[in-house]
Coordinates of C-alpha atoms and ligand atoms in Angstrom, one line a residue:
M1 CA 63.0 -19.6 -180.1
A2 CA 61.0 -17.5 -177.3
I3 CA 62.6 -17.1 -173.9
E4 CA 61.1 -19.1 -171.3
G5 CA 60.8 -16.8 -168.1
K6 CA 57.9 -15.9 -165.9
L7 CA 56.4 -13.7 -168.4
A8 CA 56.6 -16.0 -171.3
G9 CA 53.6 -15.5 -173.6
K10 CA 52.9 -11.9 -172.4
V11 CA 52.8 -8.7 -174.1
A12 CA 54.1 -5.7 -172.6
L13 CA 54.0 -1.9 -173.4
V14 CA 56.4 0.4 -172.0
T15 CA 56.6 4.3 -173.0
G16 CA 59.8 6.2 -173.0
S17 CA 61.7 2.8 -173.3
G18 CA 64.7 4.4 -175.4
R19 CA 66.7 5.3 -172.4
G20 CA 67.0 5.3 -168.7
I21 CA 64.7 3.5 -166.2
G22 CA 62.3 2.7 -169.4
R23 CA 64.9 0.8 -171.4
E24 CA 65.9 -1.1 -168.1
I25 CA 62.2 -2.1 -167.7
A26 CA 61.8 -3.3 -171.3
L27 CA 65.0 -5.4 -171.1
K28 CA 63.9 -7.1 -167.8
L29 CA 60.6 -7.9 -169.0
A30 CA 62.1 -9.2 -172.3
R31 CA 64.6 -11.2 -170.4
E32 CA 61.5 -12.9 -168.7
G33 CA 60.1 -14.0 -172.1
A34 CA 57.6 -10.8 -172.6
A35 CA 57.1 -9.4 -176.1
L36 CA 57.6 -5.7 -175.9
V37 CA 56.3 -2.7 -177.6
I38 CA 58.9 0.0 -177.4
N39 CA 58.2 3.7 -177.6
D40 CA 60.2 6.7 -177.4
L41 CA 60.3 10.3 -178.5
D42 CA 63.6 9.7 -180.2
P43 CA 63.8 7.0 -182.6
A44 CA 67.5 6.4 -182.4
P45 CA 67.6 5.3 -178.6
A46 CA 64.2 3.2 -179.3
E47 CA 66.1 1.3 -182.1
E48 CA 68.9 0.4 -179.6
T49 CA 66.7 -0.9 -177.2
L50 CA 64.7 -2.8 -180.2
A51 CA 68.2 -4.4 -181.0
A52 CA 69.0 -5.2 -177.4
I53 CA 66.1 -7.2 -177.0
R54 CA 66.6 -8.9 -180.1
A55 CA 70.0 -9.7 -179.4
L56 CA 68.6 -11.5 -176.3
G57 CA 66.5 -13.5 -178.5
G58 CA 63.4 -11.6 -177.4
Q59 CA 60.6 -10.2 -179.6
A60 CA 60.1 -6.5 -179.8
V61 CA 58.5 -3.7 -182.1
A62 CA 58.7 -0.1 -181.8
C63 CA 55.7 2.7 -182.0
N64 CA 57.6 5.9 -181.6
G65 CA 56.5 9.6 -181.2
S66 CA 55.4 11.6 -178.3
V67 CA 53.0 10.1 -175.9
T68 CA 51.4 13.5 -175.8
E69 CA 50.1 13.2 -179.3
A70 CA 46.3 12.9 -179.0
D71 CA 46.0 9.8 -181.1
F72 CA 49.2 8.2 -179.5
G73 CA 47.2 5.9 -177.0
D74 CA 45.2 4.3 -180.0
R75 CA 48.5 3.7 -182.2
F76 CA 50.0 2.1 -179.2
V77 CA 47.4 -0.3 -178.6
K78 CA 47.1 -1.1 -182.3
A79 CA 50.6 -2.0 -182.2
A80 CA 50.5 -4.4 -179.6
L81 CA 47.4 -6.1 -181.1
E82 CA 48.4 -6.2 -184.6
N83 CA 52.0 -7.4 -184.0
F84 CA 51.3 -9.8 -180.8
G85 CA 47.7 -10.3 -180.7
G86 CA 47.1 -9.0 -176.9
I87 CA 48.1 -6.9 -174.2
D88 CA 49.1 -7.9 -170.6
I89 CA 51.5 -5.3 -169.1
I90 CA 51.4 -1.6 -169.6
V91 CA 54.1 0.7 -167.9
N92 CA 53.4 4.6 -168.2
N93 CA 57.0 5.6 -167.9
A94 CA 57.8 8.4 -170.5
G95 CA 58.5 11.9 -168.9
Y96 CA 60.9 14.4 -167.8
T97 CA 61.1 17.2 -165.5
W98 CA 60.8 20.9 -166.2
D99 CA 61.4 23.0 -163.0
N100 CA 60.8 26.5 -161.7
V101 CA 59.6 28.1 -158.6
I102 CA 56.0 28.8 -158.9
Q103 CA 56.3 32.6 -159.5
K104 CA 58.6 31.7 -162.8
M105 CA 56.5 28.7 -164.0
T106 CA 54.6 29.3 -167.2
D107 CA 51.4 27.9 -168.3
E108 CA 53.4 26.2 -171.1
Q109 CA 55.4 24.6 -168.6
W110 CA 52.6 23.4 -166.3
Y111 CA 50.7 21.9 -169.1
A112 CA 53.7 20.2 -170.7
I113 CA 54.3 18.3 -167.5
I114 CA 50.8 17.4 -166.7
D115 CA 50.4 16.2 -170.5
V116 CA 53.2 14.0 -170.3
H117 CA 53.0 12.7 -167.0
M118 CA 49.2 12.5 -166.6
T119 CA 47.0 12.9 -169.6
A120 CA 49.0 10.6 -171.9
P121 CA 48.7 7.6 -169.5
F122 CA 45.1 8.4 -169.1
R123 CA 44.5 8.3 -172.8
I124 CA 46.8 5.1 -173.3
L125 CA 44.9 3.3 -170.5
R126 CA 41.6 4.6 -172.2
A127 CA 42.6 3.4 -175.4
A128 CA 43.4 -0.1 -173.8
A129 CA 40.0 -0.2 -172.1
D130 CA 38.0 -2.0 -174.9
F131 CA 40.3 -4.7 -175.5
I132 CA 40.9 -5.4 -171.7
R133 CA 37.2 -5.6 -171.1
E134 CA 36.4 -7.9 -174.0
A135 CA 39.5 -10.2 -173.2
A136 CA 38.6 -10.3 -169.3
K137 CA 34.8 -11.1 -170.0
K138 CA 36.0 -13.9 -172.4
E139 CA 38.2 -15.2 -169.8
A140 CA 35.6 -15.3 -167.2
A141 CA 33.0 -16.8 -169.5
E142 CA 35.8 -19.8 -169.7
G143 CA 36.1 -19.9 -166.1
R144 CA 39.8 -18.6 -166.1
E145 CA 41.3 -15.7 -164.2
V146 CA 43.9 -13.8 -166.3
F147 CA 45.8 -11.0 -164.6
R148 CA 46.9 -8.1 -166.4
K149 CA 49.2 -5.3 -165.2
V150 CA 49.4 -1.7 -165.3
V151 CA 52.5 -0.1 -163.6
N152 CA 52.6 3.9 -163.7
I153 CA 55.7 5.8 -162.8
S154 CA 55.4 8.5 -160.1
S155 CA 58.0 9.9 -158.1
T156 CA 58.7 10.7 -154.3
S157 CA 57.9 14.3 -155.6
G158 CA 54.5 13.3 -156.1
V159 CA 54.2 11.6 -152.7
F160 CA 55.9 14.3 -150.5
G161 CA 56.3 17.2 -152.9
N162 CA 59.5 18.9 -153.9
A163 CA 60.5 22.7 -154.2
G164 CA 60.7 23.9 -157.8
Q165 CA 58.5 21.0 -159.1
A166 CA 54.9 22.3 -158.5
N167 CA 53.9 21.0 -162.0
Y168 CA 55.8 17.7 -161.7
S169 CA 54.5 17.0 -158.0
A170 CA 51.1 18.0 -159.0
A171 CA 51.2 15.3 -162.1
K172 CA 53.0 12.7 -160.2
A173 CA 50.5 12.6 -157.3
G174 CA 47.8 12.7 -160.2
I175 CA 49.2 9.5 -161.5
S176 CA 48.9 7.8 -158.3
G177 CA 45.2 9.0 -157.8
M178 CA 44.4 7.5 -161.2
T179 CA 46.0 4.5 -160.3
R180 CA 43.7 4.0 -157.3
A181 CA 40.7 4.9 -159.2
L182 CA 41.6 2.5 -162.0
A183 CA 42.2 -0.3 -159.4
K184 CA 38.7 -0.1 -158.5
E185 CA 37.4 0.1 -161.9
W186 CA 39.5 -2.5 -163.5
G187 CA 39.4 -5.1 -160.4
R188 CA 36.5 -6.9 -161.9
Y189 CA 38.7 -7.3 -165.1
K190 CA 41.7 -8.8 -163.0
V191 CA 44.0 -5.9 -163.7
N192 CA 46.4 -4.9 -161.2
V193 CA 47.1 -1.3 -161.2
N194 CA 49.8 0.1 -159.3
A195 CA 52.4 2.9 -159.2
V196 CA 56.1 3.0 -158.4
A197 CA 57.5 6.3 -157.0
F198 CA 61.1 6.7 -157.6
G199 CA 63.4 8.9 -155.4
L200 CA 66.8 9.6 -156.8
I201 CA 67.7 7.3 -159.8
M202 CA 70.8 8.0 -161.7
T203 CA 69.8 8.8 -165.3
R204 CA 70.4 11.7 -167.6
L205 CA 67.8 13.6 -165.7
T206 CA 69.7 13.6 -162.4
E207 CA 73.4 13.0 -163.4
A208 CA 76.0 15.5 -162.1
V209 CA 76.5 18.6 -164.1
A210 CA 78.8 21.3 -163.5
G211 CA 78.6 25.1 -164.8
A212 CA 76.0 26.0 -167.0
G213 CA 74.8 22.4 -166.8
A214 CA 73.3 20.1 -169.5
T215 CA 70.0 20.3 -171.7
I216 CA 67.6 17.8 -173.6
D217 CA 65.8 18.4 -176.3
I218 CA 61.8 17.5 -175.7
E219 CA 59.8 18.4 -179.0
G220 CA 61.8 21.3 -179.7
R221 CA 62.0 22.7 -176.2
E222 CA 65.4 23.1 -174.6
I223 CA 64.9 21.6 -171.1
K224 CA 67.6 21.9 -168.4
V225 CA 68.5 18.7 -166.8
G226 CA 71.0 17.4 -164.2
V227 CA 72.0 18.3 -160.8
R228 CA 75.2 20.4 -159.5
P229 CA 77.6 17.9 -158.0
E230 CA 77.4 19.3 -154.6
A231 CA 73.7 19.2 -154.3
L232 CA 73.8 15.5 -155.7
K233 CA 76.4 14.7 -153.0
N234 CA 74.2 16.0 -150.3
A235 CA 71.1 14.3 -151.7
E236 CA 73.0 11.1 -151.6
A237 CA 74.2 11.8 -148.2
T238 CA 70.4 11.7 -146.9
I239 CA 69.7 8.3 -148.6
P240 CA 70.0 5.5 -146.0
L241 CA 71.3 3.1 -148.7
G242 CA 74.1 5.5 -149.5
R243 CA 73.6 6.3 -153.0
G244 CA 71.2 7.0 -156.0
G245 CA 69.5 4.0 -157.6
R246 CA 70.7 2.6 -160.7
P247 CA 68.0 2.2 -163.6
E248 CA 68.1 -1.6 -163.3
E249 CA 67.4 -1.5 -159.7
A250 CA 64.6 0.7 -160.4
A251 CA 63.1 -1.6 -163.2
G252 CA 63.5 -4.6 -160.8
S253 CA 60.7 -2.8 -158.5
V254 CA 58.4 -2.4 -161.5
Y255 CA 58.9 -6.1 -162.4
L256 CA 57.6 -7.1 -159.1
F257 CA 54.3 -5.6 -160.0
C258 CA 54.4 -7.6 -163.3
I259 CA 54.6 -11.0 -162.1
P260 CA 52.0 -13.4 -160.9
E261 CA 53.3 -13.3 -157.0
S262 CA 51.6 -9.6 -157.1
N263 CA 48.2 -10.7 -158.5
Y264 CA 46.5 -9.6 -155.2
V265 CA 48.3 -6.3 -154.9
T266 CA 46.4 -3.4 -156.5
G267 CA 45.8 0.5 -156.0
Q268 CA 49.1 0.9 -154.4
T269 CA 52.1 3.5 -154.6
L270 CA 55.4 1.7 -153.8
V271 CA 57.9 4.1 -152.9
V272 CA 61.4 3.1 -154.3
A273 CA 64.3 5.6 -153.0
G274 CA 66.8 3.6 -151.2
G275 CA 65.0 4.2 -147.7
R276 CA 64.5 8.0 -148.0
P277 CA 61.0 9.3 -147.8
Ligands
LIG301 N1 65.5 9.7 -162.6 C1 64.8 9.7 -161.6 O1 65.6 10.1 -160.4 C2 63.5 9.6 -161.5 C3 62.8 9.6 -160.0 C4 61.5 9.9 -160.1 C5 60.8 9.4 -161.3 N2 61.3 9.1 -162.4 C6 60.4 9.1 -163.6 O2 61.0 7.9 -164.3 C7 60.4 8.1 -165.6 C8 61.6 7.9 -166.5 O3 62.8 8.8 -166.3 P1 64.4 8.6 -166.7 O4 65.1 9.1 -165.4 O5 64.5 7.1 -167.0 O6 64.6 9.7 -167.8 P2 65.3 9.5 -169.0 O7 65.3 10.8 -169.8 O8 66.5 8.7 -169.0 O9 64.4 8.5 -169.8 C9 63.0 9.0 -170.2 C10 62.8 8.5 -171.6 O10 61.4 9.0 -172.1 C11 61.6 9.6 -173.4 N3 60.3 10.7 -173.4 C12 60.4 11.9 -172.8 N4 59.2 12.7 -173.1 C13 58.5 11.7 -174.0 C14 57.2 11.7 -174.7 N5 56.5 13.1 -174.6 N6 57.0 10.6 -175.5 C15 57.7 9.6 -175.6 N7 59.0 9.6 -174.8 C16 59.3 10.5 -174.1 C17 62.9 10.3 -173.4 O11 63.2 10.4 -174.9 C18 63.6 9.3 -172.8 O12 64.3 8.4 -173.7 C19 59.9 9.6 -165.9 O13 58.4 9.4 -165.8 C20 60.7 10.2 -164.7 O14 59.6 11.3 -164.4 C21 62.7 9.5 -162.5

């Protein structure tokens, strides 16, 4: 039996939902009744999210692979339409950081981060445009207002800047700009387009790592992640709420933009950083 919640009957697509914040967003939306299209670069964690949703009694399918593949947007949209017959919520969450001071930042590093945080969401939203326009026109002709939701994941680095992150700060500022443009373009189709800019959220990207640190594998590239314990302690000391956020708390703020109560909110970037600018 389908889950009866605030999002019953809705179809949600969440990129990078195998781990961290994306996983918690997918689980939250599923708990509220949405059917999910999961995605991750790594199939194993995506399968775990699928299993967790099914264990809740929810519906989910996976459309794995890198969001940076040129045809990914089309595949993702197709997975939603073929399996669930619609698209109501799109969350552009997949991503990572690849930091360096500007004099050491390569073109490869620059474009990889622009591609994953900006170009991939652009292509996904472009791929969804035909369905959204047709559905909205039909609903309008029937005298119905059906709100759809786009939530783009940004960062405080995109809002305020961050040393060592020229690529990431630019990409995350870019996604906020795209959010504002699309809110204007898609208002007539009753799509709320918003962004959430997270501060410090405790995932593998930000966990305390000692010594040489940890790395993750992104499409064959070894990328450094984690924060030195001392730096993490200092960062947490500047957060009015006293600590980094939990992935489920981050997901809660995305959920606010997915529910009917936010139907008149669009084009906004909400900073979710425990009170720290
Ligand atoms: N953790 C933080 O403090 C923080 C702060 C601000 C913004 N963010 C943003 O939140 C989002 C989620 O980050 P997180 O902290 O949960 O990281 P995470 O590493 O825990 O999870 C991100 C997931 O995205 C997947 N992914 C990465 N590149 C991908 C690609 N090209 N295609 C498909 N999947 C891909 C990874 O495999 C991973 O499972 C990112 O956009 C990140 O930039 C995080």
